[in-house]
Coordinates of C-alpha atoms in Angstrom, one line a residue:
M1 CA 5.5 57.2 -18.6
V2 CA 4.3 54.6 -16.0
L3 CA 6.4 51.4 -15.8
R4 CA 4.4 48.2 -15.2
L5 CA 5.6 44.9 -14.0
H6 CA 4.7 43.1 -17.2
D7 CA 6.9 45.6 -19.2
F8 CA 9.8 43.4 -18.0
P9 CA 8.5 39.9 -18.7
A10 CA 11.8 38.0 -18.2
L11 CA 12.6 39.7 -15.0
L12 CA 9.1 39.3 -13.7
T13 CA 9.0 35.6 -14.6
I14 CA 12.3 35.0 -12.8
A15 CA 11.1 36.9 -9.8
C16 CA 7.8 35.0 -9.6
F17 CA 9.6 31.7 -9.9
A18 CA 12.1 32.6 -7.2
F19 CA 9.2 33.7 -4.9
S20 CA 7.5 30.3 -5.6
C21 CA 10.6 28.5 -4.5
V22 CA 10.9 30.5 -1.3
V23 CA 7.3 29.9 -0.3
I24 CA 7.4 26.2 -1.2
F25 CA 10.7 25.7 0.8
L26 CA 9.0 27.4 3.8
T27 CA 5.8 25.3 3.6
D28 CA 7.2 21.9 2.8
P29 CA 8.1 21.1 6.4
F30 CA 4.4 21.2 7.4
A31 CA 3.9 17.8 5.6
M32 CA 4.5 16.1 9.0
P33 CA 4.5 17.3 12.6
A34 CA 7.6 19.1 13.9
A35 CA 8.4 16.3 16.3
V36 CA 8.3 13.8 13.5
N37 CA 10.5 16.0 11.3
K38 CA 13.0 16.2 14.2
Q39 CA 13.0 12.4 14.6
N40 CA 13.7 11.9 10.9
H41 CA 16.2 14.8 10.5
T42 CA 19.4 13.8 8.7
K43 CA 22.6 15.6 9.7
R44 CA 24.1 17.1 6.6
S45 CA 27.0 19.5 5.8
L46 CA 26.1 23.0 4.5
K47 CA 27.5 21.8 1.1
R48 CA 25.2 18.8 1.1
L49 CA 22.2 20.8 2.3
A50 CA 22.7 23.3 -0.6
F51 CA 23.0 20.5 -3.1
E52 CA 19.7 18.9 -1.9
W53 CA 18.0 22.3 -2.1
A54 CA 19.3 22.7 -5.6
A55 CA 18.0 19.2 -6.5
R56 CA 14.5 20.4 -5.6
I57 CA 14.5 23.4 -7.9
P58 CA 14.1 21.5 -11.2
V59 CA 10.9 19.8 -9.8
I60 CA 9.5 23.2 -8.8
A61 CA 10.5 24.6 -12.2
L62 CA 8.6 22.0 -14.1
V63 CA 5.4 22.6 -12.1
Y64 CA 5.9 26.4 -12.6
A65 CA 6.5 25.8 -16.3
F66 CA 3.2 23.9 -16.5
F67 CA 1.1 26.8 -15.1
F68 CA 3.1 29.3 -17.1
A69 CA 2.8 27.3 -20.4
I70 CA -1.0 27.2 -20.2
S71 CA -1.4 30.9 -19.4
W72 CA 1.8 32.8 -20.2
R73 CA 1.1 34.7 -17.0
P74 CA 4.1 34.7 -14.6
I75 CA 2.1 35.7 -11.5
Y76 CA -0.5 33.1 -12.2
G77 CA 2.4 30.6 -12.7
A78 CA 3.6 31.5 -9.2
Q79 CA 0.1 31.2 -7.7
G80 CA -0.5 27.9 -9.4
A81 CA 2.9 26.4 -8.4
I82 CA 2.6 27.5 -4.8
S83 CA -1.0 26.2 -4.6
F84 CA 0.0 22.9 -6.2
F85 CA 2.8 22.2 -3.7
V86 CA 0.8 23.4 -0.7
I87 CA -2.1 21.2 -1.6
F88 CA 0.3 18.2 -1.8
T89 CA 1.8 19.2 1.6
G90 CA -1.7 19.5 3.1
I91 CA -2.7 16.1 1.8
S92 CA 0.5 14.6 3.1
R93 CA -0.2 16.1 6.5
A94 CA -3.8 14.9 6.6
K95 CA -2.6 11.4 5.6
F96 CA 0.1 11.4 8.3
E97 CA -2.3 12.5 11.0
F98 CA -4.6 9.7 10.0
I99 CA -2.3 6.8 9.2
R100 CA 1.2 8.0 10.2
E101 CA 2.8 7.9 6.8
P102 CA 3.4 10.9 4.5
L103 CA 2.3 10.9 0.9
V104 CA 4.2 8.4 -1.3
F105 CA 4.3 8.3 -5.1
S106 CA 2.2 5.2 -5.3
D107 CA -0.7 6.9 -3.6
I108 CA -1.2 8.8 -6.9
A109 CA -2.2 5.4 -8.4
L110 CA -4.9 5.1 -5.7
V111 CA -6.6 8.4 -6.4
V112 CA -9.4 6.8 -8.4
D113 CA -9.9 4.1 -5.7
V114 CA -10.2 6.8 -3.0
F115 CA -13.2 8.3 -4.7
K116 CA -14.6 4.9 -5.8
Y117 CA -14.3 3.3 -2.3
K118 CA -14.7 6.2 0.0
E119 CA -15.7 4.1 3.0
I120 CA -12.7 1.8 2.9
F121 CA -10.4 4.9 2.7
Y122 CA -12.3 6.7 5.4
A123 CA -12.9 9.5 2.8
T124 CA -16.7 10.0 3.0
S125 CA -16.1 13.7 3.5
L126 CA -15.2 13.9 -0.3
N127 CA -18.8 14.8 -1.1
I128 CA -20.4 17.4 -3.3
V129 CA -19.4 20.2 -0.8
F130 CA -15.8 19.2 -1.2
W131 CA -16.0 19.3 -5.0
V132 CA -17.8 22.7 -5.0
I133 CA -15.1 24.2 -2.9
A134 CA -12.2 22.6 -4.7
L135 CA -13.5 23.4 -8.2
S136 CA -14.5 26.9 -7.3
Y137 CA -11.0 27.6 -6.1
V138 CA -9.3 26.1 -9.1
F139 CA -11.5 27.6 -11.8
G140 CA -12.4 30.8 -9.9
V141 CA -8.9 31.9 -9.2
S142 CA -7.7 30.9 -12.6
A143 CA -10.5 32.9 -14.2
L144 CA -9.5 35.9 -12.2
Y145 CA -5.9 35.7 -13.3
M146 CA -6.9 35.2 -16.9
Y147 CA -9.0 38.4 -16.7
F148 CA -6.8 40.7 -14.7
E149 CA -3.2 39.6 -15.4
P150 CA -2.0 40.4 -19.0
P151 CA -0.2 37.6 -20.8
I152 CA 3.5 38.1 -21.8
L153 CA 3.3 35.9 -24.9
P154 CA 5.6 37.6 -27.6
D155 CA 3.8 39.3 -30.5
H156 CA 5.9 37.6 -33.1
H157 CA 5.8 33.8 -33.7
G158 CA 3.4 33.4 -30.8
F159 CA 2.3 29.9 -31.8
L160 CA 5.9 28.7 -32.0
W161 CA 6.6 30.1 -28.5
I162 CA 3.5 28.3 -27.2
L163 CA 4.9 25.0 -28.6
V164 CA 8.3 25.6 -27.1
M165 CA 6.9 26.3 -23.7
L166 CA 4.7 23.2 -23.8
A167 CA 7.7 21.1 -24.7
V168 CA 9.6 22.6 -21.8
A169 CA 6.7 21.9 -19.4
F170 CA 5.8 18.4 -20.6
G171 CA 8.9 17.1 -22.4
P172 CA 11.0 16.1 -19.3
W173 CA 8.0 14.0 -17.9
L174 CA 7.6 12.2 -21.2
A175 CA 11.3 11.6 -21.5
L176 CA 11.3 9.7 -18.3
F177 CA 9.6 6.8 -20.0
S178 CA 12.5 6.5 -22.4
R179 CA 15.2 4.1 -21.2
V180 CA 17.9 6.4 -22.7
V181 CA 16.8 9.1 -20.3
S182 CA 15.3 7.2 -17.3
G183 CA 18.4 5.1 -16.6
P184 CA 20.9 7.9 -16.1
V185 CA 18.3 10.1 -14.3
C186 CA 17.3 7.2 -12.0
R187 CA 21.0 6.6 -11.1
F188 CA 21.5 10.2 -10.4
T189 CA 18.4 10.4 -8.2
Q190 CA 19.4 7.3 -6.3
N191 CA 22.8 8.9 -5.6
V192 CA 21.0 12.0 -4.3
L193 CA 18.6 10.1 -2.1
G194 CA 20.7 7.2 -0.9
K195 CA 18.6 4.6 0.9
I196 CA 14.9 5.2 0.4
D197 CA 13.1 6.3 3.5
V198 CA 9.7 7.9 3.0
K199 CA 9.8 10.0 6.1
K200 CA 13.4 11.1 5.9
D201 CA 13.0 11.9 2.2
T202 CA 9.9 14.0 3.0
V203 CA 11.9 16.0 5.6
R204 CA 14.9 16.4 3.2
F205 CA 13.1 17.3 0.0
G206 CA 9.4 18.1 0.7
T207 CA 6.3 16.1 -0.2
F208 CA 5.9 16.5 -3.9
E209 CA 9.7 16.6 -4.6
S210 CA 10.2 13.2 -2.8
V211 CA 7.1 11.8 -4.6
V212 CA 8.8 12.8 -7.9
F213 CA 12.2 11.4 -6.9
H214 CA 10.6 8.1 -5.9
F215 CA 8.6 7.9 -9.1
V216 CA 11.8 8.6 -11.1
I217 CA 13.5 5.6 -9.4
W218 CA 10.4 3.4 -9.8
V219 CA 10.4 4.2 -13.6
G220 CA 14.1 3.8 -14.0
V221 CA 14.9 0.7 -12.0
R222 CA 14.7 -2.3 -14.1
R223 CA 13.5 -5.1 -11.9
E224 CA 14.2 -7.9 -14.3
A225 CA 17.8 -8.3 -13.2
I226 CA 17.0 -7.9 -9.5
V227 CA 14.3 -10.5 -9.7
T228 CA 16.5 -12.9 -11.6
Q229 CA 19.1 -12.7 -8.8
L230 CA 16.4 -13.3 -6.2
S231 CA 15.0 -16.3 -8.1
E232 CA 18.4 -17.9 -8.3
R233 CA 18.4 -18.1 -4.5
F234 CA 15.4 -20.4 -4.4
I235 CA 15.7 -24.2 -5.0
S236 CA 12.8 -25.5 -7.0
A237 CA 12.1 -28.7 -5.1
L238 CA 8.4 -28.2 -4.4
H239 CA 7.5 -31.5 -6.0
D240 CA 9.1 -33.1 -2.9
L241 CA 6.9 -31.1 -0.5
W242 CA 5.2 -34.1 0.8
E243 CA 7.7 -37.0 0.7
H244 CA 5.2 -39.6 1.8
G245 CA 3.0 -39.1 -1.2
D246 CA -0.1 -37.5 0.4
E247 CA -1.5 -34.5 -1.4
P248 CA -1.5 -31.6 1.0
L249 CA -3.8 -28.6 1.4
I250 CA -2.4 -25.3 2.6
V251 CA -4.9 -22.6 3.6
I252 CA -3.7 -19.1 4.4
W253 CA -6.2 -16.8 6.0
Q254 CA -5.3 -13.1 6.1
S255 CA -7.7 -11.6 8.7
E256 CA -8.5 -8.0 8.2
S257 CA -7.3 -5.7 11.0
F258 CA -7.1 -8.6 13.4
I259 CA -5.1 -8.1 16.6
D260 CA -5.8 -9.7 20.0
L261 CA -6.8 -6.7 22.2
R262 CA -6.0 -8.9 25.2
H263 CA -2.4 -8.0 24.7
F264 CA -3.4 -4.5 25.8
G265 CA -5.5 -5.3 28.8
A266 CA -8.9 -5.8 27.2
E267 CA -10.6 -8.3 29.5
N268 CA -14.1 -8.6 27.9
I269 CA -12.9 -10.4 24.7
K270 CA -13.2 -14.1 24.4
L271 CA -11.2 -15.8 21.6
P272 CA -11.5 -19.5 22.5
N273 CA -10.7 -20.9 19.0
L274 CA -7.6 -18.8 18.7
D275 CA -6.5 -20.0 22.1
R276 CA -7.1 -23.6 21.3
L277 CA -5.3 -23.4 18.0
R278 CA -2.3 -21.7 19.7
D279 CA -2.0 -24.8 21.8
Q280 CA -2.0 -27.0 18.7
A281 CA 0.2 -24.8 16.7
A282 CA 3.6 -25.8 15.3
Q283 CA 4.5 -22.1 15.7
W284 CA 2.5 -19.0 16.9
G285 CA 3.1 -15.6 18.2
R286 CA 3.3 -11.9 17.1
M287 CA 4.0 -10.9 13.5
T288 CA 6.0 -7.8 12.8
S289 CA 4.2 -5.0 11.0
V290 CA 4.9 -4.0 7.4
F291 CA 2.6 -1.1 7.9
E292 CA 0.5 0.0 10.8
G293 CA -3.2 0.6 10.2
G294 CA -3.7 0.1 6.5
Y295 CA -2.3 -0.8 3.1
T296 CA -3.2 -4.5 3.3
L297 CA -1.5 -5.2 0.0
R298 CA 1.9 -4.5 1.5
T299 CA 1.5 -7.2 4.1
E300 CA -0.2 -9.5 1.6
F301 CA 2.6 -9.2 -0.9
A302 CA 5.3 -9.7 1.7
V303 CA 3.6 -13.0 2.7
L304 CA 3.0 -14.1 -0.8
S305 CA 6.4 -13.2 -2.1
G306 CA 8.7 -14.0 0.8
L307 CA 10.6 -10.9 -0.1
L308 CA 11.9 -8.4 2.4
P309 CA 10.8 -4.7 1.7
E310 CA 14.4 -3.8 0.8
N311 CA 14.3 -6.5 -1.9
V312 CA 11.2 -5.0 -3.4
H313 CA 12.8 -1.6 -3.2
I314 CA 10.7 1.3 -4.6
D315 CA 7.9 -1.1 -5.4
A316 CA 7.2 -1.8 -1.7
S317 CA 4.6 0.9 -1.3
Y318 CA 2.4 -0.5 -4.2
P319 CA 3.8 -3.8 -5.4
Y320 CA 0.8 -4.7 -7.5
L321 CA 1.4 -1.9 -9.9
R322 CA 3.9 -4.2 -11.6
A323 CA 3.4 -7.5 -10.0
S324 CA 4.6 -9.3 -13.2
H325 CA 8.1 -8.3 -12.3
Y326 CA 8.0 -10.8 -9.4
K327 CA 6.1 -13.6 -11.0
D328 CA 9.1 -16.0 -11.0
V329 CA 9.9 -15.7 -7.2
V330 CA 6.5 -15.5 -5.5
W331 CA 5.2 -18.6 -3.7
P332 CA 1.9 -19.1 -5.6
Q333 CA 3.6 -19.1 -9.0
R334 CA 6.3 -21.5 -7.8
L335 CA 3.7 -23.8 -6.3
R336 CA 1.6 -23.7 -9.5
K337 CA 4.6 -24.6 -11.6
A338 CA 5.2 -27.5 -9.2
G339 CA 1.7 -28.9 -10.0
W340 CA -0.4 -27.2 -7.3
K341 CA -3.8 -25.6 -7.7
T342 CA -3.7 -22.0 -6.5
Q343 CA -6.8 -20.0 -5.5
F344 CA -7.2 -16.5 -4.2
I345 CA -10.4 -15.7 -2.3
H346 CA -11.3 -12.1 -1.3
P347 CA -14.9 -10.8 -0.9
Y348 CA -14.3 -7.4 -2.3
D349 CA -14.2 -5.6 -5.6
K350 CA -11.7 -7.4 -7.9
T351 CA -10.3 -4.2 -9.3
F352 CA -9.3 -2.8 -5.9
F353 CA -5.5 -2.6 -5.5
L354 CA -5.4 -4.0 -9.1
R355 CA -5.8 -7.5 -7.8
H356 CA -7.7 -8.6 -10.9
R357 CA -4.4 -8.1 -12.8
A358 CA -1.9 -8.8 -10.1
M359 CA -3.1 -12.1 -8.8
P360 CA -3.0 -14.1 -12.0
Q361 CA 0.5 -12.7 -12.6
L362 CA 1.5 -13.9 -9.2
G363 CA 0.4 -17.4 -10.0
F364 CA -3.2 -17.8 -8.9
D365 CA -5.1 -19.8 -11.5
R366 CA -8.5 -19.2 -9.8
M367 CA -10.0 -16.1 -8.1
M368 CA -13.2 -15.8 -6.1
M369 CA -14.0 -12.2 -5.6
L370 CA -17.1 -10.2 -4.4
D371 CA -19.1 -10.9 -7.5
E372 CA -19.3 -14.5 -6.5
F373 CA -20.8 -13.8 -3.1
D374 CA -24.4 -13.3 -2.3
H375 CA -23.9 -10.0 -0.5
R376 CA -26.2 -7.1 -0.2
P377 CA -24.9 -4.3 2.0
E378 CA -28.4 -3.1 3.1
R379 CA -29.1 -6.6 4.4
D380 CA -25.6 -7.9 5.4
G381 CA -23.7 -4.8 6.3
P382 CA -20.8 -3.1 4.4
Y383 CA -18.6 -6.3 4.1
V384 CA -19.0 -10.0 3.7
S385 CA -18.9 -11.6 7.2
D386 CA -16.2 -14.0 8.1
L387 CA -18.7 -16.8 8.7
S388 CA -20.1 -16.4 5.1
L389 CA -16.6 -16.3 3.8
T390 CA -15.7 -19.5 5.7
K391 CA -18.6 -21.3 4.1
S392 CA -17.5 -20.2 0.7
V393 CA -13.9 -21.3 1.4
I394 CA -15.0 -24.7 2.7
R395 CA -17.2 -25.2 -0.4
A396 CA -14.4 -24.2 -2.7
I397 CA -12.0 -26.7 -1.0
D398 CA -14.5 -29.5 -1.2
E399 CA -15.3 -28.8 -4.8
D400 CA -11.6 -29.0 -5.7
G401 CA -11.3 -32.5 -4.4
A402 CA -7.9 -34.2 -4.3
G403 CA -4.7 -32.7 -5.5
K404 CA -2.1 -30.4 -4.0
N405 CA -4.0 -27.2 -3.2
F406 CA -2.9 -23.7 -2.1
V407 CA -5.7 -21.4 -1.0
F408 CA -5.1 -17.8 0.1
V409 CA -8.1 -16.0 1.8
A410 CA -8.2 -12.3 2.5
S411 CA -11.1 -11.4 4.7
M412 CA -12.9 -8.0 4.9
A413 CA -15.4 -8.2 7.8
N414 CA -13.4 -6.3 10.4
H415 CA -12.4 -3.4 8.2
G416 CA -13.3 0.0 9.5
P417 CA -15.0 2.4 10.0
W418 CA -16.5 0.8 13.1
E419 CA -19.7 2.9 13.2
P420 CA -23.1 2.3 14.8
G421 CA -25.3 -0.1 13.0
R422 CA -22.7 -2.7 12.2
C423 CA -23.2 -4.9 15.3
G424 CA -26.7 -4.6 16.6
D425 CA -27.1 -1.8 19.2
L426 CA -23.4 -1.3 19.8
T427 CA -22.3 2.3 19.2
N428 CA -18.8 2.5 20.7
P429 CA -16.1 1.8 18.0
V430 CA -14.0 -0.3 20.4
D431 CA -17.1 -2.4 21.3
I432 CA -17.9 -2.9 17.7
Y433 CA -14.4 -3.9 16.8
S434 CA -14.3 -6.3 19.8
E435 CA -17.5 -7.9 18.6
L436 CA -16.2 -8.4 15.1
L437 CA -13.0 -9.8 16.6
M438 CA -15.0 -12.5 18.4
R439 CA -17.0 -13.2 15.2
A440 CA -13.7 -13.7 13.4
D441 CA -12.7 -16.1 16.1
H442 CA -16.0 -18.0 15.7
A443 CA -15.4 -18.3 11.9
L444 CA -11.8 -19.4 12.5
G445 CA -13.1 -22.2 14.7
N446 CA -15.6 -23.4 12.0
L447 CA -12.8 -23.4 9.4
A448 CA -10.3 -25.3 11.6
H449 CA -13.0 -27.8 12.6
H450 CA -13.7 -28.6 8.9
L451 CA -10.1 -28.8 7.9
D452 CA -9.2 -31.1 10.8
R453 CA -11.8 -33.6 9.6
L454 CA -10.2 -33.9 6.1
D455 CA -8.4 -37.2 5.3
R456 CA -5.3 -35.4 4.0
P457 CA -2.4 -33.3 5.5
V458 CA -3.7 -29.8 6.1
W459 CA -1.8 -26.7 7.2
L460 CA -3.5 -23.5 8.3
L461 CA -1.8 -20.2 8.5
F462 CA -3.9 -17.5 10.1
Y463 CA -2.6 -13.9 10.7
G464 CA -3.8 -10.3 11.1
D465 CA -2.7 -8.1 8.2
H466 CA -2.2 -5.0 10.3
A467 CA -3.4 -3.2 13.5
P468 CA -6.7 -1.5 13.1
L469 CA -7.1 2.3 12.7
L470 CA -9.0 2.2 16.0
K471 CA -8.2 5.7 17.3
A472 CA -10.9 5.3 20.0
F473 CA -8.7 2.6 21.5
A474 CA -5.2 3.8 20.8
D475 CA -3.5 6.2 18.5
P476 CA -1.0 4.9 17.6
F477 CA -1.2 1.3 18.8
P478 CA 1.4 0.8 21.6
D479 CA 2.6 -2.4 19.8
P480 CA 1.4 -2.8 16.2
R481 CA 2.5 -6.4 15.9
T482 CA -0.5 -8.6 15.0
D483 CA -1.1 -12.3 15.8
Y484 CA -0.3 -15.4 13.7
I485 CA -0.6 -19.2 14.1
I486 CA 0.7 -22.0 11.9
V487 CA -1.4 -25.1 12.7
P488 CA -1.2 -28.7 11.4
L489 CA -4.6 -30.2 10.8
G490 CA -6.1 -33.3 9.3
R491 CA -3.5 -36.0 8.8
A492 CA -0.7 -33.5 9.4
R493 CA -1.7 -33.1 13.0
S494 CA 0.2 -34.8 15.8
H495 CA -2.2 -35.4 18.7
S496 CA 0.8 -35.5 21.1
Q497 CA 1.7 -31.9 20.2
K498 CA 2.5 -29.9 23.3
P499 CA 1.9 -26.2 23.6
L500 CA 4.9 -24.1 22.5
P501 CA 6.0 -20.6 23.6
P502 CA 5.3 -17.8 21.2
Q503 CA 7.8 -16.6 18.6
K504 CA 8.1 -13.3 16.8
E505 CA 8.0 -13.7 13.1
A506 CA 8.2 -11.5 10.0
P507 CA 5.4 -11.7 7.3
W508 CA 7.8 -12.5 4.5
N509 CA 9.0 -15.6 6.5
L510 CA 5.5 -17.1 7.1
I511 CA 5.0 -19.3 4.1
G512 CA 8.6 -20.5 4.1
T513 CA 8.3 -21.4 7.8
L514 CA 5.0 -23.2 7.2
L515 CA 6.6 -25.2 4.3
R516 CA 9.5 -26.2 6.5
Y517 CA 7.2 -27.6 9.1
A518 CA 5.2 -29.3 6.3
G519 CA 8.3 -31.2 5.2
L520 CA 9.8 -29.0 2.4
S521 CA 13.3 -30.2 1.7
T522 CA 14.7 -26.9 0.6
E523 CA 16.2 -23.7 2.1
V524 CA 14.3 -20.5 2.5
P525 CA 16.5 -17.4 2.1
E526 CA 16.9 -15.3 5.2

């Protein structure tokens, strides 16, 4: 009598699961380069190390259970689980090599956008060849296992066993959305992780495990109480913003990937308007980076909310997923309640980063998005130019007329990739970026000139959202801090203003700083 592996289903299943754990533990460290792993290594006792390894096993078990539940084939379950984790590790490594951050849980929410907006995510390689290879592997390997590996589903009460296994595989995920379960699980997970640090957590737990742990905390943390505490720190005195009765205009211009390359020795760039406005500025300098090279929404939310990343906690990686949790503390909503008009202008698809849902929740009563611009990519290039955007902003301000007005503009013109064809005959990415930088400066000059002619107090805040992913120039940027200026214009401008030295500033302080210069009689929390 010949003994076969599948004659011992329980033992085989345990062995396949154990083998999966070993392979996953060995491959997880490849999510980031060894040098980065070493920099983010946390010293732990052997007892603590064993505990953290044990904390990873339930995550692996659930993934293994999924592949086992849909097949009842233990070897296929091991292959599926290993492939699943290795793919996540590979994606994390690819992301890190490109943008120096491992995979985070909120990236899952961007999957559809990655395929919908390939250029903006630099994902043009996700073409038909990619899909043929990916789907051939998934369905091809699965078909081979289904054909060659016998299932171990019991002969008696087979349907009941299928239901039980499906409940084991899917039940815990569904239970997370119950407050009865999510609260305690969240608190336990927070105790395991301690302070959230994406890189350190990836080193400690692996890519997918840390993604799951962060997701558990995101689901379990009830932001209402935290936001209530934050809102109590603000004093709602915005009606007194302009004590002498004039109705001010505040324009905030978030310039895509704007950083003055002259900081790094580039001598062929001329930015005369930025230089002139620096001399007129109430404050100017370098802005600390929320994230280097991408994720505009993180900087954008930091500016609009005035919240430090630690106050946003697990939401910091994708705050627009539940923007409504912060509606009572963000600047646009508070200004709107104080009688201000609030407008958000961004020449890109309104669904990108869920802005069509997030911005009204954050207090913007008017949005001007790509569908309101006369833009044809084949004629105008991939993005709306800063000069065209400036004309639309000026027209919107003039149409609004009098009244306290808060206008937030997020440009797109300088977004990568910086490929041939974007700026005439230029082919070098650095030359293309430099040309777009100078075009942004020209548009800034036009905007400032118009605002300065208005017979009302005007304040302009201009800043770069993050350093560009310009690997042809630097990878990484030696100093990712971008540039900002806070400039009084119109009747707010003092012609006796003398040039001031630069100051370093954080993005979450920018609006509060501007309002203090503008005469806001309230405190801004540090």
